Coordinates of C-alpha atoms (C1' of nucleotides) in Angstrom, one line a residue:
Chain A
X1 CA 22.1 3.3 12.1
X2 CA 20.1 5.7 10.3
X3 CA 23.0 6.1 7.8
X4 CA 22.7 3.0 6.0
X5 CA 19.0 3.5 5.0
X6 CA 19.3 7.2 4.2
X7 CA 22.4 6.4 1.8
X8 CA 20.3 3.9 0.1
X9 CA 17.5 6.4 -0.7
X10 CA 19.6 9.2 -1.3
X11 CA 21.4 7.1 -4.0
X12 CA 18.0 6.4 -5.7
X13 CA 16.4 9.5 -5.6
X14 CA 18.0 12.7 -4.5
X15 CA 16.5 15.9 -5.5
X16 CA 16.1 19.3 -4.2
X17 CA 14.3 22.4 -5.5
X18 CA 15.9 26.1 -5.7
X19 CA 14.0 28.6 -3.6
X20 CA 11.1 30.1 -5.4
X21 CA 10.2 33.7 -6.3
X22 CA 9.1 36.0 -3.5
X23 CA 5.5 37.0 -3.1
X24 CA 3.0 39.6 -1.9
X25 CA 3.0 39.9 1.9
X26 CA -0.5 38.7 3.4
X27 CA -1.6 41.3 5.9
X28 CA -3.8 39.1 8.0
X29 CA -4.3 39.5 11.8
X30 CA -4.8 36.0 13.3
X31 CA -7.4 35.8 16.2
X32 CA -6.1 36.8 19.6
X33 CA -5.3 34.1 22.5
X34 CA -8.5 31.7 22.9
X35 CA -7.5 30.9 26.6
X36 CA -6.8 27.2 25.9
X37 CA -5.2 25.6 28.8
X38 CA -2.8 23.5 27.1
X39 CA -0.8 24.6 24.1
X40 CA 2.4 22.3 24.6
X41 CA 4.6 23.6 21.7
X42 CA 6.8 20.7 21.1
X43 CA 10.2 21.2 20.0
X44 CA 13.2 19.0 18.8
X45 CA 13.5 15.5 19.3
X46 CA 10.2 15.6 21.1
X47 CA 8.2 16.8 17.8
X48 CA 10.4 14.8 15.6
X49 CA 9.4 11.6 17.4
X50 CA 5.9 12.5 17.4
X51 CA 6.2 12.9 13.5
X52 CA 7.8 9.7 13.1
X53 CA 5.2 7.8 15.2
X54 CA 2.3 9.5 13.0
X55 CA 4.0 8.5 10.0
X56 CA 4.2 5.0 11.1
X57 CA 0.6 5.0 12.4
X58 CA -0.6 6.2 8.9
X59 CA 1.5 4.0 6.8
X60 CA 0.0 1.0 8.9
X61 CA -3.4 2.4 8.6
X62 CA -3.6 3.5 5.0
X63 CA -0.5 1.9 3.3
X64 CA 2.6 3.7 1.8
X65 CA 0.8 4.6 -1.3
X66 CA -2.0 6.9 0.3
X67 CA 0.4 8.5 2.7
X68 CA 0.3 12.2 2.5
X69 CA 2.4 15.0 4.2
X70 CA -0.7 16.6 5.2
X71 CA -1.9 13.7 6.7
X72 CA 1.1 13.0 8.6
X73 CA 1.1 16.8 9.9
X74 CA -2.2 16.6 10.8
X75 CA -1.8 13.3 12.6
X76 CA 1.1 14.7 14.4
X77 CA -0.9 17.7 15.3
X78 CA 1.7 20.1 13.8
X79 CA 2.0 21.9 10.5
X80 CA 3.4 20.7 7.2
X81 CA 6.2 23.1 7.8
X82 CA 7.7 21.6 10.5
X83 CA 7.7 18.3 8.5
X84 CA 9.3 19.8 5.6
X85 CA 11.8 21.5 7.9
X86 CA 13.2 18.0 8.7
X87 CA 12.6 16.0 5.6
X88 CA 12.7 17.1 2.1
X89 CA 10.4 14.7 0.8
X90 CA 8.0 12.1 1.6
X91 CA 10.4 9.5 0.6
X92 CA 13.1 10.5 3.0
X93 CA 10.4 10.7 5.9
X94 CA 9.3 7.2 5.1
X95 CA 12.8 5.8 5.2
X96 CA 13.5 7.7 8.7
X97 CA 10.1 6.3 9.9
X98 CA 10.9 2.9 9.1
X99 CA 14.5 3.4 10.6
X100 CA 12.4 4.5 13.8
X101 CA 10.3 1.5 13.6
X102 CA 13.0 -1.2 13.6
X103 CA 12.8 -3.0 16.8
X104 CA 16.1 -3.5 18.6
X105 CA 17.6 -7.2 18.4
X106 CA 16.6 -9.1 21.3
X107 CA 19.3 -10.9 23.5
X108 CA 19.6 -14.5 22.2
X109 CA 18.0 -16.6 24.5
X110 CA 19.4 -20.1 25.5
X111 CA 17.0 -21.8 27.9
X112 CA 18.4 -25.3 27.4
X113 CA 15.7 -26.6 25.2
X114 CA 14.9 -25.9 21.6
X115 CA 11.0 -25.6 22.5
X116 CA 11.7 -22.8 25.2
X117 CA 14.2 -21.0 22.7
X118 CA 11.7 -21.0 19.8
X119 CA 8.9 -20.0 21.9
X120 CA 10.9 -17.1 23.2
X121 CA 12.2 -15.8 19.6
X122 CA 8.7 -16.4 18.3
X123 CA 6.9 -14.8 21.0
X124 CA 9.2 -11.7 20.5
X125 CA 8.4 -11.8 16.7
X126 CA 4.8 -12.0 17.7
X127 CA 4.7 -9.0 19.9
X128 CA 6.9 -6.9 17.1
X129 CA 4.2 -7.9 14.3
X130 CA 1.2 -6.9 16.6
X131 CA 2.8 -3.5 17.5
X132 CA 2.1 -0.2 15.4
X133 CA 5.8 -0.4 14.1
X134 CA 5.4 -3.8 13.2
X135 CA 2.3 -3.2 11.2
X136 CA 3.9 -0.1 9.4
X137 CA 7.0 -2.3 8.4
X138 CA 4.4 -4.9 7.0
X139 CA 2.8 -2.4 5.1
X140 CA 6.1 -0.9 3.8
X141 CA 7.8 -4.1 2.7
X142 CA 4.9 -5.8 1.2
X143 CA 3.8 -2.6 -0.8
X144 CA 4.9 -3.3 -4.5
X145 CA 5.4 0.5 -5.4
X146 CA 8.3 0.5 -2.8
X147 CA 11.8 0.4 -4.0
X148 CA 13.0 -3.2 -3.9
X149 CA 16.5 -1.9 -2.7
X150 CA 15.2 -0.2 0.1
X151 CA 13.1 -3.4 1.1
X152 CA 16.3 -5.3 0.7
X153 CA 17.9 -2.8 3.5
X154 CA 15.2 -3.7 6.0
X155 CA 15.1 -7.2 5.3
X156 CA 18.8 -7.2 6.0
X157 CA 18.7 -5.4 9.1
X158 CA 15.6 -6.9 10.7
X159 CA 14.6 -10.1 9.1
X160 CA 18.3 -11.6 8.6
X161 CA 19.4 -11.3 12.2
X162 CA 16.4 -13.0 13.6
X163 CA 16.5 -15.8 11.4
X164 CA 20.1 -16.3 12.2
X165 CA 19.1 -16.5 16.1
X166 CA 16.4 -19.2 15.0
X167 CA 19.2 -21.0 13.3
X168 CA 21.5 -21.0 16.2
X169 CA 18.7 -22.2 18.5
X170 CA 18.2 -25.0 16.3
X171 CA 22.1 -25.8 16.1
X172 CA 22.1 -25.9 20.0
X173 CA 19.2 -28.2 20.1
X174 CA 21.1 -30.4 17.5
X175 CA 24.1 -30.6 19.9
X176 CA 21.9 -31.5 22.7
X177 CA 20.3 -34.2 20.4
X178 CA 16.9 -32.6 20.4
X179 CA 16.9 -31.6 16.8
X180 CA 17.5 -33.7 13.6
X181 CA 20.8 -32.7 12.2
X182 CA 19.7 -31.6 8.6
X183 CA 17.0 -29.7 10.0
X184 CA 19.4 -27.0 11.0
X185 CA 19.2 -24.9 7.8
X186 CA 17.5 -21.5 6.8
X187 CA 14.6 -23.2 5.2
X188 CA 13.7 -24.9 8.5
X189 CA 14.3 -21.9 10.3
X190 CA 12.0 -19.8 7.9
X191 CA 8.8 -22.0 8.9
X192 CA 8.1 -20.1 12.0
X193 CA 8.3 -16.4 10.9
X194 CA 6.5 -17.6 7.7
X195 CA 3.6 -19.0 9.5
X196 CA 3.5 -16.0 12.0
X197 CA 3.3 -13.4 9.0
X198 CA 0.9 -15.7 7.1
X199 CA -1.4 -15.8 10.1
X200 CA -1.2 -12.1 10.4
X201 CA -1.9 -11.4 6.7
X202 CA -4.7 -13.9 6.8
X203 CA -6.4 -13.4 10.1
X204 CA -5.4 -9.8 10.7
X205 CA -3.9 -8.3 13.7
X206 CA -3.3 -9.3 16.6
X207 CA -1.7 -12.4 16.4
X208 CA -2.5 -14.3 19.6
X209 CA -0.1 -16.0 22.0
X210 CA -1.9 -19.3 21.6
X211 CA -1.0 -19.2 18.0
X212 CA 2.7 -19.4 18.6
X213 CA 2.5 -21.9 21.2
X214 CA 0.4 -24.3 18.7
X215 CA 2.7 -23.1 16.1
X216 CA 5.8 -24.5 18.0
X217 CA 4.1 -27.6 19.5
X218 CA 2.2 -28.7 16.3
X219 CA 4.6 -27.8 13.6
X220 CA 7.9 -27.0 14.7
X221 CA 8.5 -29.8 17.1
X222 CA 7.4 -32.4 15.0
X223 CA 9.4 -31.2 12.1
X224 CA 12.6 -31.1 14.1
X225 CA 12.4 -34.1 16.0
X226 CA 15.1 -36.6 15.0
Chain B
X1 CA -19.4 -16.0 -9.8
X2 CA -19.2 -12.2 -9.9
X3 CA -22.4 -12.2 -7.7
X4 CA -20.6 -12.9 -4.3
X5 CA -17.9 -10.2 -4.4
X6 CA -20.3 -7.7 -6.0
X7 CA -22.9 -7.9 -3.3
X8 CA -20.2 -7.9 -0.7
X9 CA -19.2 -4.6 -1.9
X10 CA -22.5 -3.1 -2.7
X11 CA -23.7 -3.6 0.7
X12 CA -20.8 -1.7 2.1
X13 CA -20.4 1.3 -0.1
X14 CA -23.0 1.7 -2.5
X15 CA -23.6 5.5 -3.8
X16 CA -24.2 7.3 -6.9
X17 CA -24.4 10.8 -8.0
X18 CA -27.6 12.5 -9.4
X19 CA -26.6 14.4 -12.9
X20 CA -25.1 17.6 -12.8
X21 CA -25.9 20.9 -14.3
X22 CA -25.7 21.5 -18.1
X23 CA -22.8 23.1 -19.5
X24 CA -21.7 25.4 -22.3
X25 CA -21.0 23.3 -25.8
X26 CA -17.5 23.2 -26.8
X27 CA -17.1 23.7 -30.5
X28 CA -13.9 21.9 -31.3
X29 CA -13.4 20.2 -34.4
X30 CA -10.7 17.2 -34.0
X31 CA -8.1 16.4 -36.3
X32 CA -9.1 14.5 -39.4
X33 CA -8.0 10.9 -40.1
X34 CA -4.3 10.4 -40.1
X35 CA -4.4 7.2 -42.0
X36 CA -3.1 5.1 -39.3
X37 CA -3.3 1.6 -40.1
X38 CA -4.8 0.1 -37.1
X39 CA -7.6 2.0 -35.2
X40 CA -9.0 -1.4 -33.8
X41 CA -11.8 0.1 -31.7
X42 CA -12.9 -2.7 -29.3
X43 CA -16.3 -3.2 -27.9
X44 CA -18.3 -4.9 -25.4
X45 CA -16.7 -8.1 -23.6
X46 CA -13.4 -7.4 -25.5
X47 CA -12.9 -4.0 -24.2
X48 CA -14.3 -4.8 -20.6
X49 CA -11.7 -7.7 -20.5
X50 CA -8.9 -5.2 -21.6
X51 CA -9.8 -2.7 -18.9
X52 CA -9.9 -5.5 -16.3
X53 CA -6.6 -6.9 -17.2
X54 CA -5.1 -3.5 -17.1
X55 CA -6.6 -2.9 -13.7
X56 CA -4.9 -6.1 -12.6
X57 CA -1.5 -5.1 -13.9
X58 CA -1.7 -1.6 -12.4
X59 CA -2.8 -3.1 -9.0
X60 CA 0.2 -5.4 -9.2
X61 CA 2.4 -2.9 -9.9
X62 CA 1.5 0.4 -8.2
X63 CA -0.7 -1.0 -5.4
X64 CA -4.3 -0.4 -4.6
X65 CA -3.4 3.1 -3.0
X66 CA -2.0 4.6 -6.2
X67 CA -4.4 3.0 -8.6
X68 CA -6.1 5.8 -10.4
X69 CA -8.9 5.4 -12.9
X70 CA -7.1 7.7 -15.3
X71 CA -4.1 5.2 -15.1
X72 CA -6.3 2.1 -15.8
X73 CA -7.8 4.0 -18.9
X74 CA -4.6 4.8 -20.2
X75 CA -3.1 1.2 -19.7
X76 CA -6.1 -0.1 -21.3
X77 CA -5.7 2.3 -24.5
X78 CA -8.9 3.9 -23.6
X79 CA -10.9 6.8 -22.4
X80 CA -12.2 7.2 -18.8
X81 CA -15.8 7.5 -20.2
X82 CA -15.7 3.6 -21.2
X83 CA -14.5 2.7 -17.8
X84 CA -17.3 4.8 -16.0
X85 CA -19.7 3.4 -18.4
X86 CA -19.2 0.1 -16.8
X87 CA -18.4 0.9 -13.3
X88 CA -19.4 3.5 -11.2
X89 CA -16.6 3.9 -9.1
X90 CA -12.8 2.6 -8.3
X91 CA -14.0 0.2 -5.8
X92 CA -16.6 -1.6 -8.1
X93 CA -13.9 -1.9 -10.7
X94 CA -11.5 -3.1 -8.0
X95 CA -14.0 -5.7 -7.0
X96 CA -14.6 -7.0 -10.6
X97 CA -11.1 -6.9 -11.4
X98 CA -10.2 -9.1 -8.6
X99 CA -13.2 -11.5 -9.5
X100 CA -11.6 -11.5 -13.0
X101 CA -8.4 -12.5 -11.5
X102 CA -9.5 -15.4 -9.2
X103 CA -8.1 -18.5 -10.8
X104 CA -10.3 -21.3 -11.4
X105 CA -10.1 -24.2 -8.9
X106 CA -7.8 -27.2 -10.0
X107 CA -8.9 -30.5 -10.1
X108 CA -8.0 -32.6 -6.8
X109 CA -5.2 -34.7 -7.5
X110 CA -5.0 -38.2 -6.3
X111 CA -1.5 -39.3 -7.5
X112 CA -1.5 -42.3 -4.7
X113 CA 1.4 -40.6 -2.9
X114 CA 1.3 -37.4 -0.6
X115 CA 4.6 -36.1 -1.9
X116 CA 3.1 -36.1 -5.5
X117 CA 0.0 -34.7 -4.3
X118 CA 1.6 -31.8 -2.5
X119 CA 4.0 -31.3 -5.3
X120 CA 0.9 -30.9 -7.7
X121 CA -1.1 -28.6 -5.4
X122 CA 1.7 -26.6 -4.6
X123 CA 3.0 -26.0 -8.0
X124 CA -0.3 -24.8 -8.8
X125 CA -0.1 -22.4 -6.2
X126 CA 3.4 -21.2 -7.2
X127 CA 2.2 -20.7 -10.8
X128 CA -0.7 -18.7 -9.7
X129 CA 1.2 -16.6 -7.2
X130 CA 3.7 -15.8 -10.2
X131 CA 1.0 -14.8 -12.5
X132 CA 0.1 -11.2 -13.2
X133 CA -3.5 -12.0 -11.5
X134 CA -1.6 -13.7 -8.5
X135 CA 0.5 -10.7 -8.2
X136 CA -2.6 -8.3 -8.1
X137 CA -4.4 -10.4 -5.7
X138 CA -1.4 -10.2 -3.3
X139 CA -1.4 -6.6 -3.5
X140 CA -4.9 -6.4 -3.1
X141 CA -5.2 -8.5 0.0
X142 CA -2.0 -7.5 1.7
X143 CA -3.2 -3.8 1.6
X144 CA -4.3 -2.5 4.9
X145 CA -6.5 0.1 3.2
X146 CA -8.6 -2.5 1.7
X147 CA -11.9 -3.4 3.3
X148 CA -11.4 -6.5 5.4
X149 CA -14.7 -7.9 4.7
X150 CA -13.9 -7.7 1.2
X151 CA -10.5 -9.5 2.1
X152 CA -12.6 -12.1 3.6
X153 CA -14.5 -12.9 0.6
X154 CA -11.4 -13.6 -1.6
X155 CA -10.0 -15.4 1.1
X156 CA -13.0 -17.5 1.4
X157 CA -13.0 -18.0 -2.5
X158 CA -9.3 -18.7 -3.1
X159 CA -7.7 -19.6 0.1
X160 CA -10.3 -22.0 1.7
X161 CA -10.9 -24.4 -1.0
X162 CA -7.3 -24.8 -1.8
X163 CA -6.5 -25.5 1.8
X164 CA -9.1 -28.1 1.9
X165 CA -7.6 -29.9 -1.0
X166 CA -4.4 -29.9 0.8
X167 CA -6.3 -31.3 3.8
X168 CA -7.7 -34.1 1.5
X169 CA -4.5 -34.9 0.5
X170 CA -2.9 -35.4 3.9
X171 CA -6.0 -37.3 4.8
X172 CA -5.5 -39.6 2.0
X173 CA -1.8 -40.0 2.9
X174 CA -2.8 -40.9 6.5
X175 CA -5.1 -43.6 5.4
X176 CA -2.4 -44.9 3.3
X177 CA 0.0 -44.8 6.3
X178 CA 2.3 -42.1 5.0
X179 CA 1.3 -39.6 7.4
X180 CA 1.3 -38.9 10.9
X181 CA -2.5 -39.0 11.8
X182 CA -2.5 -36.0 14.0
X183 CA -0.6 -34.0 11.1
X184 CA -3.9 -33.9 9.3
X185 CA -5.4 -30.4 10.4
X186 CA -5.5 -27.0 9.0
X187 CA -2.2 -25.8 10.9
X188 CA -0.2 -28.2 9.1
X189 CA -1.8 -27.8 5.7
X190 CA -1.2 -24.1 6.2
X191 CA 2.4 -24.5 6.3
X192 CA 3.1 -25.1 2.4
X193 CA 1.1 -22.0 1.2
X194 CA 2.8 -19.9 4.2
X195 CA 6.1 -20.4 2.8
X196 CA 5.5 -19.9 -0.6
X197 CA 3.9 -16.6 0.1
X198 CA 6.7 -15.9 2.4
X199 CA 9.2 -16.6 -0.2
X200 CA 7.2 -14.6 -2.5
X201 CA 7.4 -11.5 -0.1
X202 CA 11.0 -11.9 0.9
X203 CA 12.6 -12.5 -2.2
X204 CA 10.1 -11.4 -4.7
X205 CA 8.8 -13.0 -7.9
X206 CA 9.1 -15.3 -9.3
X207 CA 9.1 -18.0 -7.0
X208 CA 11.0 -20.7 -8.6
X209 CA 10.0 -24.2 -9.0
X210 CA 12.8 -25.8 -7.1
X211 CA 12.0 -23.8 -4.2
X212 CA 8.6 -25.9 -4.0
X213 CA 10.4 -28.9 -4.5
X214 CA 12.9 -28.2 -1.5
X215 CA 9.8 -26.9 0.5
X216 CA 8.0 -30.5 -0.1
X217 CA 11.1 -32.4 0.6
X218 CA 12.9 -30.4 3.4
X219 CA 9.9 -29.2 5.4
X220 CA 6.5 -31.1 4.7
X221 CA 7.8 -34.6 4.2
X222 CA 9.8 -34.7 7.5
X223 CA 6.8 -32.9 9.3
X224 CA 4.4 -35.2 8.1
X225 CA 6.2 -38.6 8.6
X226 CA 4.8 -40.8 11.0
Chain C
dA1 C1' -29.9 3.4 -42.2
dG2 C1' -30.0 3.9 -37.6
dT3 C1' -28.7 2.6 -33.1
dT4 C1' -25.0 1.8 -29.9
dA5 C1' -20.9 2.9 -27.8
dA6 C1' -15.9 3.8 -28.1
dG7 C1' -12.7 7.5 -28.4
dA8 C1' -11.1 12.1 -27.0
dA9 C1' -11.2 16.2 -24.9
dA10 C1' -12.5 19.3 -22.2
dC11 C1' -15.0 20.8 -17.2
dG12 C1' -15.4 22.0 -12.2
dC13 C1' -14.1 20.2 -8.1
dA14 C1' -11.1 18.5 -4.4
dA15 C1' -7.0 16.8 -2.5
dC16 C1' -2.0 17.2 -2.2
dC17 C1' 2.5 18.8 -3.2
dG18 C1' 6.2 21.9 -1.8
dT19 C1' 7.0 26.6 -0.4
dT20 C1' 6.4 31.0 1.8
dC21 C1' 5.2 34.2 5.2
dA22 C1' 3.8 36.4 9.9
dC23 C1' 3.4 35.2 14.3
dT24 C1' 4.7 33.5 18.7
dA25 C1' 6.1 30.2 22.1
dA26 C1' 10.5 28.0 24.1
dC27 C1' 14.8 28.3 24.8
dA28 C1' 20.0 30.5 25.6
dC29 C1' 22.9 34.0 26.9
dG30 C1' 24.9 38.2 29.0
Chain D
dC1 C1' 15.8 39.4 34.4
dG2 C1' 15.5 41.2 29.9
dT3 C1' 16.6 40.4 25.1
dG4 C1' 17.7 38.1 21.2
dT5 C1' 17.8 33.8 18.6
dT6 C1' 15.6 29.5 17.3
dA7 C1' 11.9 27.1 15.5
dG8 C1' 6.8 25.8 15.8
dT9 C1' 2.1 27.1 14.2
dG10 C1' -1.1 28.3 11.0
dA11 C1' -2.6 29.9 6.9
dA12 C1' -2.2 30.7 2.6
dC13 C1' -0.1 30.4 -2.5
dG14 C1' 0.6 28.4 -7.4
dG15 C1' 0.8 24.1 -9.4
dT16 C1' -0.4 19.2 -10.3
dT17 C1' -3.1 15.2 -10.3
dG18 C1' -7.0 12.5 -10.0
dC19 C1' -12.2 12.4 -9.8
dG20 C1' -16.2 11.9 -11.9
dT21 C1' -18.9 14.0 -15.5
dT22 C1' -20.2 15.9 -20.1
dT23 C1' -20.2 16.5 -24.9
dC24 C1' -18.9 15.8 -29.6
dT25 C1' -17.3 12.8 -33.2
dT26 C1' -16.9 8.4 -35.1
dA27 C1' -16.4 3.5 -35.7
dA28 C1' -19.0 -0.9 -35.4
dC29 C1' -22.7 -3.6 -35.2
dT30 C1' -28.2 -4.7 -36.2

DNA sequence: AGTTAAGAAACGCAACCGTTCACTAACACG
DNA sequence: CGTGTTAGTGAACGGTTGCGTTTCTTAACT
């Protein structure tokens, strides 16, 4: 899972620094316990997830360009050291965060009608785009400063399988006679996702469920009819 | 022209700093003339345009989040002082740059056929989105860190008039019997622009002309047919 | 000639980078 | 159950970048 994305980035910008010179030892004595009730010190997987979530939240909020490691650490309620222990650079963190954000592929629906199949698939897409992860993925993919090859990886892993599911739904509809034969192509399958993304970009989140229904009934069904 | 955008921002974040304290006067004597052949020192409108163009180029290249005044000054081959003489802050510069980027409204086409009307309008849109200005506007509008009210202004001035022209073209087609009556609505008019934007986002610039033709013939015409 | 403003180089300040260190909470094992 | 190990916390460090400002010199206009 993570391999593909990691490899994609490592190949582009892999860099590390040798350890620095020693330093004078500070002699500060921190304050004693303040008797706080909760000091849940998270570890391992727990903390890692928290950092990735915080990264996604920040990317969604301020964009990739303004993402800072200090911001991430603060948002995750931890220190930079814990972040740097896991990821050598901001890019690496970003890549793993994106990987963490990728929603699992839903089961292919087969309700027996194109309309319902489309509705299921596009509703899943609506939920994805409305979620924090979806927001972060949007911000990531539509940022010109992000490496195009990275975007291509996300596209390949997120967009293409979903488009294929749409094409499959159209093909099943064609076999049932519901769908015009030459409407079964990638161009047509792109219409639904494109309009949802466009709605998201134009009106901002969240994309309402009613929009998806109107999209299917007012645009897709007339477009597909034999 | 500029008024609307300026007012929109000034209302949101208007701030100025009082002058600072005096300082020790430096006593450096810069190098003498190096006999360079061109030292075109631009002034006034000329320089202002160069700065705005440089801003647009940078926004398109690195996004809003990573836009810096020093980068702008360098790209415009001038100094920060000349930038700050005109715009008190980065936001103000950004707003005027966007205003400078806004393409003029094209004349409404009326070729006598919906297909050709759509082709004209969407080709104009294609050219706009492929231009540096279009690239900058995209980066600006799809950046979550940009104030939503500002985006709304751009939307109102750029997107809405063009969508109205598309609706008008559909209405004329309906009157001629070319277009299904209930296809004359904003939702349908959105399809063309949404797919062009989606193509731009997914495949990156430039959007080829052939895409627009396919879009019209394979998607819009089947969608509109009575 | 006199005025205006562009160019160039600094300044103090703040944020962020990536690193290091001392401390300590959570865990693992005999 | 006590002890040793691992790893999170929190604070600092030096370095870099960008901000917004200031100053001086100099080219372009009136």
